Coordinates of C-alpha atoms and ligand atoms in Angstrom, one line a residue:
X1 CA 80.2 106.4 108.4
X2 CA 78.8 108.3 111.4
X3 CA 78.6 111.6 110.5
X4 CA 80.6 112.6 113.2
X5 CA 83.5 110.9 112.5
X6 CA 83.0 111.7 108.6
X7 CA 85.1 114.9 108.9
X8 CA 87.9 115.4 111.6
X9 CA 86.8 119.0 112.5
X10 CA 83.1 121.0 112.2
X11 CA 82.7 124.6 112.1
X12 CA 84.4 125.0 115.2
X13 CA 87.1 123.4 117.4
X14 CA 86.1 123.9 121.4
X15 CA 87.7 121.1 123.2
X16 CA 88.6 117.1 122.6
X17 CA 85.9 115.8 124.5
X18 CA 83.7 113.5 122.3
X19 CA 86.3 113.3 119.8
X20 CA 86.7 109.8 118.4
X21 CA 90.3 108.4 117.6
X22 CA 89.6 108.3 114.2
X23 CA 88.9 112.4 114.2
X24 CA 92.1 113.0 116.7
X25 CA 93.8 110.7 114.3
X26 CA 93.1 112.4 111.3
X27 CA 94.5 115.8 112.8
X28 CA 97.6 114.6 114.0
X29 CA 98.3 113.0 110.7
X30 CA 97.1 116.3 108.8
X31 CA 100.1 117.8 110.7
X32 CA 102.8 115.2 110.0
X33 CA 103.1 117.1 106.3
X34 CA 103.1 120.8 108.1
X35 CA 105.8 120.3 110.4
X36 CA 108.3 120.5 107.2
X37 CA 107.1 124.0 106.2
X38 CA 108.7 125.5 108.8
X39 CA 112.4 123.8 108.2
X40 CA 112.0 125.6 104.8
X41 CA 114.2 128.6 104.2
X42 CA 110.9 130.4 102.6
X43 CA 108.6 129.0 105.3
X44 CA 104.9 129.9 103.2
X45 CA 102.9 128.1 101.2
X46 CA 99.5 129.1 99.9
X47 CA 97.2 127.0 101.7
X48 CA 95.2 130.2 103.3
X49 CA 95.4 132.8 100.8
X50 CA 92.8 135.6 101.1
X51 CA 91.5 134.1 104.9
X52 CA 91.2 137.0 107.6
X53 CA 92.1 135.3 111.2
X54 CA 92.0 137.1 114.5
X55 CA 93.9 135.9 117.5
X56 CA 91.4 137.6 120.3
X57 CA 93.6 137.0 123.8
X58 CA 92.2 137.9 126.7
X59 CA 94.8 136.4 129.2
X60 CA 98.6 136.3 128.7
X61 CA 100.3 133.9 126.6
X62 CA 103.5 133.3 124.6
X63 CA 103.7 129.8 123.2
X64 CA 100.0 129.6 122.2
X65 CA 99.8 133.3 120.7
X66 CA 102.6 133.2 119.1
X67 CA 102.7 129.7 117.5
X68 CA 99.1 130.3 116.4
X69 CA 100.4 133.3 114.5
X70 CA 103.4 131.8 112.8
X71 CA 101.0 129.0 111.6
X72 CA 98.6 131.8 110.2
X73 CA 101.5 133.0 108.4
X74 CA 103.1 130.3 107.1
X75 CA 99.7 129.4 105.8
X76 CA 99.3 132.7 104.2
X77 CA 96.7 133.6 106.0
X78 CA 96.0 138.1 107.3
X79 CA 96.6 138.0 111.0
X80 CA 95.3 140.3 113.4
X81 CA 96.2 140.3 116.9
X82 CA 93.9 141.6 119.5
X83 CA 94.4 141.6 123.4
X84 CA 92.4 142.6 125.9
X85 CA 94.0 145.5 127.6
X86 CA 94.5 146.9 123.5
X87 CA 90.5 146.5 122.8
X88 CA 87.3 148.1 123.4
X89 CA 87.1 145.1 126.5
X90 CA 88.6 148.0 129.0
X91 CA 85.8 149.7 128.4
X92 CA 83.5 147.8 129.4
X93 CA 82.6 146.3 125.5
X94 CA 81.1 142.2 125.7
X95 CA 82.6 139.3 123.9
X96 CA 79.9 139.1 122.1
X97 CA 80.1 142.7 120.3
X98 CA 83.9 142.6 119.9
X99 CA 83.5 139.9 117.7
X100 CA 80.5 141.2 116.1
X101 CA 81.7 144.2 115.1
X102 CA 85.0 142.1 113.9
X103 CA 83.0 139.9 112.1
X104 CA 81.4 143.4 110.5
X105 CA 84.7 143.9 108.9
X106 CA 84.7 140.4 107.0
X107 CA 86.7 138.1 109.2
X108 CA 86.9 134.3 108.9
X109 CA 88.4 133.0 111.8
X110 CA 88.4 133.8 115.3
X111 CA 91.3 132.1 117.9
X112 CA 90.8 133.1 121.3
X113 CA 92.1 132.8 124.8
X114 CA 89.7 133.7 127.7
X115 CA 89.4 133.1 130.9
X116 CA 85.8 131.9 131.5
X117 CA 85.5 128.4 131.1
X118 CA 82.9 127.7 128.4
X119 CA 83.9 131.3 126.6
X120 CA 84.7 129.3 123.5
X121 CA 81.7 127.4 123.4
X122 CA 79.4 131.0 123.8
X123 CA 80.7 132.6 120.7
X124 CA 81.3 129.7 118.6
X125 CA 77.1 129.8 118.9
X126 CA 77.0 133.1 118.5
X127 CA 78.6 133.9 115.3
X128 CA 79.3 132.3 111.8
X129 CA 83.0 132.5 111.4
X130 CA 84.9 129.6 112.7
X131 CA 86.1 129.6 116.4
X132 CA 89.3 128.1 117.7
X133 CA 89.6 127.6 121.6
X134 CA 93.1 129.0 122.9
X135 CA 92.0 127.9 126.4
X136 CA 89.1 129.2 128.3
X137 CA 89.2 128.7 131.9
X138 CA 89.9 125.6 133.5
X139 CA 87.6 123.7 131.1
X140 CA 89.8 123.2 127.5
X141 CA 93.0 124.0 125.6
X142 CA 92.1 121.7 122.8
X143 CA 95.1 122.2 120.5
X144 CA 98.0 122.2 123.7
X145 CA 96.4 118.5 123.9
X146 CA 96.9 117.5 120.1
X147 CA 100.4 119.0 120.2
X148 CA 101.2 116.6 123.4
X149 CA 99.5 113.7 121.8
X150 CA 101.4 114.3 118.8
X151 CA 104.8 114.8 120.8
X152 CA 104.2 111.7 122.5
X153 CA 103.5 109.8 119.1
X154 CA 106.5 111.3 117.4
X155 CA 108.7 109.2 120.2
X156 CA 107.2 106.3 121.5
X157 CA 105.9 105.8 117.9
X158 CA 102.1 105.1 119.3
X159 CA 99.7 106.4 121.9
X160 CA 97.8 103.2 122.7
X161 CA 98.9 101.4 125.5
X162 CA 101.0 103.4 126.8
X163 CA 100.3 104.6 130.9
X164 CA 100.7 108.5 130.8
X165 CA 100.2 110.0 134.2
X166 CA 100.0 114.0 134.3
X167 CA 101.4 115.6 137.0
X168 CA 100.5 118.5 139.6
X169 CA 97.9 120.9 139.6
X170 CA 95.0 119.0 137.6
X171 CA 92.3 121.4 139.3
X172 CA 93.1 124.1 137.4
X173 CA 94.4 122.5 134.6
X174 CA 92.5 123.5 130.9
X175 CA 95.9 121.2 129.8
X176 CA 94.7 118.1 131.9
X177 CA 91.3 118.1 130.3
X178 CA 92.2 117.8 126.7
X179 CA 95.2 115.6 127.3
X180 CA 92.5 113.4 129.4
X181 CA 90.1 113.3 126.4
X182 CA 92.1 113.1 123.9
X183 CA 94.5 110.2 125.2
X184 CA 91.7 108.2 126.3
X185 CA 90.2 108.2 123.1
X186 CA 93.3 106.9 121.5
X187 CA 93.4 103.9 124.0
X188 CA 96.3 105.1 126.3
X189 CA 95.8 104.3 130.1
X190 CA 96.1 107.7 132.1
X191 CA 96.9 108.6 135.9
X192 CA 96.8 112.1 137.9
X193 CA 98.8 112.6 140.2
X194 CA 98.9 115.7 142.6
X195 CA 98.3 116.9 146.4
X196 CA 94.3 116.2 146.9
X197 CA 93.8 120.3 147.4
X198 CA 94.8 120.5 143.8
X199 CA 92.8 117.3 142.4
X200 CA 89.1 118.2 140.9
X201 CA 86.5 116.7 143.5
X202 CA 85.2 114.0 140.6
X203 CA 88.4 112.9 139.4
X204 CA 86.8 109.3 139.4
X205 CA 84.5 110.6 136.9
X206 CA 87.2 111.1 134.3
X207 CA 88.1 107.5 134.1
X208 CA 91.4 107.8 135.2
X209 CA 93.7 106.4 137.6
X210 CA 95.3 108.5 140.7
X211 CA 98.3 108.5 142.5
X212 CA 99.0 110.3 145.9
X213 CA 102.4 109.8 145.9
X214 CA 105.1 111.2 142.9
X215 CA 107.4 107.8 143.3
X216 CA 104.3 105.5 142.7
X217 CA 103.3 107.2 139.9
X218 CA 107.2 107.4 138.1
X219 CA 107.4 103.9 138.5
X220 CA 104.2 103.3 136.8
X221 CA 104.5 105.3 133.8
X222 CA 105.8 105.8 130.4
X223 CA 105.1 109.4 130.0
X224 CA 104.8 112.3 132.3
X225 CA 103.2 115.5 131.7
X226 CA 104.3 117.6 134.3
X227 CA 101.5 121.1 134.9
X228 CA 102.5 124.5 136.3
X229 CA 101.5 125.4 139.6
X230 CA 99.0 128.4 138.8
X231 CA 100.0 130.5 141.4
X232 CA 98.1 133.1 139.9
X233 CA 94.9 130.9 139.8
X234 CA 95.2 130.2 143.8
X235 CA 94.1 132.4 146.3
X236 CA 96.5 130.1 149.0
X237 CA 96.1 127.0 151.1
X238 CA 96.3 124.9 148.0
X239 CA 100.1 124.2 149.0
X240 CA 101.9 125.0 152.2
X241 CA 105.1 126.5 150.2
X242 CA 106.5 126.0 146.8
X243 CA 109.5 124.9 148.6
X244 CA 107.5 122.0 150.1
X245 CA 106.0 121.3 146.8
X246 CA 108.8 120.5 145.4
X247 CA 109.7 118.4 147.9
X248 CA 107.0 116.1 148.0
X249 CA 105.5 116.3 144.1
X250 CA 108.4 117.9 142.1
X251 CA 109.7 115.9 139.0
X252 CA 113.4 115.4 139.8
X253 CA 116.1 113.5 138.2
X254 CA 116.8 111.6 141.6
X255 CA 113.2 110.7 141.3
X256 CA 113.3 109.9 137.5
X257 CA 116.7 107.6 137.7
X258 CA 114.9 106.0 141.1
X259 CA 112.4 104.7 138.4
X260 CA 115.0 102.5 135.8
X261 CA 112.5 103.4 133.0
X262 CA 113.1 105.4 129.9
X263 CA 110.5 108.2 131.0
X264 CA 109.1 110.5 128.4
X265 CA 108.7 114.1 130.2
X266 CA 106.4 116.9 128.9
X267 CA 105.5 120.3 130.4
X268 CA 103.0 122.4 128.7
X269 CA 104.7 125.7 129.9
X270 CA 105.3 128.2 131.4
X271 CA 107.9 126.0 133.8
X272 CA 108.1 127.2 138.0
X273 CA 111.7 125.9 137.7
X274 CA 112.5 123.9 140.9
X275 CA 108.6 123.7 142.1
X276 CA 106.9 121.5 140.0
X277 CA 110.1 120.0 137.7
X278 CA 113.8 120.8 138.1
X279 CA 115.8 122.2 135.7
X280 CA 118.1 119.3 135.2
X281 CA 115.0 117.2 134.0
X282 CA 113.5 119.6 132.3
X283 CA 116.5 120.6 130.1
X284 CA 117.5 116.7 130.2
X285 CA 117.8 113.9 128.0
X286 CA 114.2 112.6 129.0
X287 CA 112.7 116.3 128.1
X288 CA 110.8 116.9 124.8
X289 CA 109.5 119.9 125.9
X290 CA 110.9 122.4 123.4
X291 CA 109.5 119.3 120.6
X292 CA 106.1 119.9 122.1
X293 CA 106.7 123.4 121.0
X294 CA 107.7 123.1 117.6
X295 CA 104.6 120.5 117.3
X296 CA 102.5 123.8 118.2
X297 CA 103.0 125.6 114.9
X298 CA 102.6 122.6 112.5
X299 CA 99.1 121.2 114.8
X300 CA 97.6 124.7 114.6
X301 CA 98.3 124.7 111.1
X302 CA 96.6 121.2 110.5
X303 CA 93.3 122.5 112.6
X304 CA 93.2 126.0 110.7
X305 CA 93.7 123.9 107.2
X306 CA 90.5 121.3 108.4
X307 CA 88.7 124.4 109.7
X308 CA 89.0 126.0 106.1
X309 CA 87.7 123.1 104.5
X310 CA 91.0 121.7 103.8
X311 CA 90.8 117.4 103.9
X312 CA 93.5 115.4 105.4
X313 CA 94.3 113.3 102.8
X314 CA 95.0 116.4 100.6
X315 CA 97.3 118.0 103.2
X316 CA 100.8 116.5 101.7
X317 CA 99.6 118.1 98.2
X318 CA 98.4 121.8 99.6
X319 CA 102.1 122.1 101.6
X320 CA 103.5 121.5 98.1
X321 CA 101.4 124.7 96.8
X322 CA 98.7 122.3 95.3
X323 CA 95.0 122.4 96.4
X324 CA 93.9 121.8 99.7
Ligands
CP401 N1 101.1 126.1 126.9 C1 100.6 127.3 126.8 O1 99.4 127.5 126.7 O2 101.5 128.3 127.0 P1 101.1 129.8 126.8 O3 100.3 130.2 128.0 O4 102.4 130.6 126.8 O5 100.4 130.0 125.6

């Protein structure tokens, strides 16, 4: 076997880009067994007794953050949370001491969210403990794309063949990346669709389709994955108004029964209700947004198991308290 398909995860996990569909496979079916831990009253089981993790975020989150924690927990690993404005970082102290002086104090893990693309990357080089990429920049958030992929399995039962076209602001979208990567690899066809301000200039280079209009692109697929706007990524001129966004790109139940297909709808969150998807689709019968959610905790459990040396084929016996 090619050695780097031999194991689904290395030392590290950066992004989905160059991962084969036997590695993504293997993650998503390490986290079919998780998911039940957390329907259990007592939702722990042993798997990461006596591993230190620190969740180092350096730009806001909630879903990621906290879902990274809970599957630290439920794993049984020590948790520390660190955020920028609580560190050494206001004063001026590098990423690259922070986490030396955490790794000082005996750590094994580091999750982080930062806002330079490639941040993940840097100090995955740069020290030995294993480094999981919460999003950096625009470039990856490698586990929001498992937990879609995994979502979308869960209800249309595959991922090849099937069109998915994400939706809005791909330019600054860490999301789009790793749902790119990731679905190509497993053989799904995939679209963009968004104004042109807010498409990267070599979309053509990702190997996907684009649409310029919302209607052609609901009519073509089976799944949309619909991206925040990130107003607070845009200095203006991207859009004329969000009003007018919503108009012209917004995901709208008009626009979804105008299509006659069972659509699949995903948002990564956080939502900009009525900009880039309405409420009634997003709290509708084609929404599986709140599953994508609850596929968080059980994914980040699967990649902090395979980053401890856990194999997948094991994963069904360590959730039962055996060994990973
Ligand atoms: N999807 C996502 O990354 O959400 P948070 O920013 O709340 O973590």
């Amino acid at each position: 076997m090619n050695p780097a398909t031999a194991a689904p995860l290395g030392k590290d996990l950066v992004g989905l880009e160059n991962m084969s569909a036997e590695q993504l496979t293997a993650i998503l079916d390490t986290a079919e067994p998780f998911k039940e831990i957390s329907e259990r009253r007592i939702k722990k089981v042993p798997v990461l007794r006596g591993k230190t993790i620190v969740n180092l975020f350096f730009e806001a989150s909630t879903r990621t953050r906290i879902s990274f924690e809970f599957a630290e927990k439920r794993l049984s690993a020590d948790t520390v949370n660190i955020s920028a404005s609580g560190s050494s970082v206001v004063k001026g102290e590098t990423l690259v001491d922070t986490a030396r002086n955490l790794e000082a104090m005996r750590i094994d893990m580091v999750v982080m969210r930062h806002g330079a693309s490639g941040a993940a990357q840097f100090l995955a080089d740069r020290i030995p403990s294993n480094v999981v990429n919460a999003g950096d920049g625009r470039h990856e958030h490698p586990t929001q794309g498992l937990l879609d992929l995994l979502t979308i399995r869960d209800h249309r039962g595959k991922i090849e063949g099937l069109k998915v076209c994400i939706v809005g602001d791909i330019l600054h979208s860490r999301v789009a990346r790793s749902n790119i990567y990731g679905l190509l690899a497993l053989g799904a066809e995939v679209a963009v669709c968004g104004p042109p301000t807010l498409l990267p200039v070599a979309t053509d280079e990702l190997g996907v389709q684009v649409f310029t209009h919302i209607d052609d692109a609901i009519r073509w697929a089976d799944v949309l994955n619909v991206l925040r706007l990130q107003l607070e990524r845009m200095e203006g001129g991207y859009v004329p108004s969000l009003r007018e966004y919503n108009r012209v790109w917004g995901v709208t139940n008009a626009r979804l029964e105008a299509a006659e297909r069972d659509l699949l709808v995903l948002h990564p969150g956080p939502m900009n209700r009525g900009v880039e998807i309405d409420s009634d689709v997003a709290d509708g019968p084609h929404s599986v947004i709140l599953n994508q959610v609850t596929n968080g905790v059980a994914v980040r459990m699967a990649v902090l198991y395979l980053l401890a040396g856990g194999q997948p084929e094991r994963a069904e016996a360590a959730k039962e308290g055996g060994e990973g």
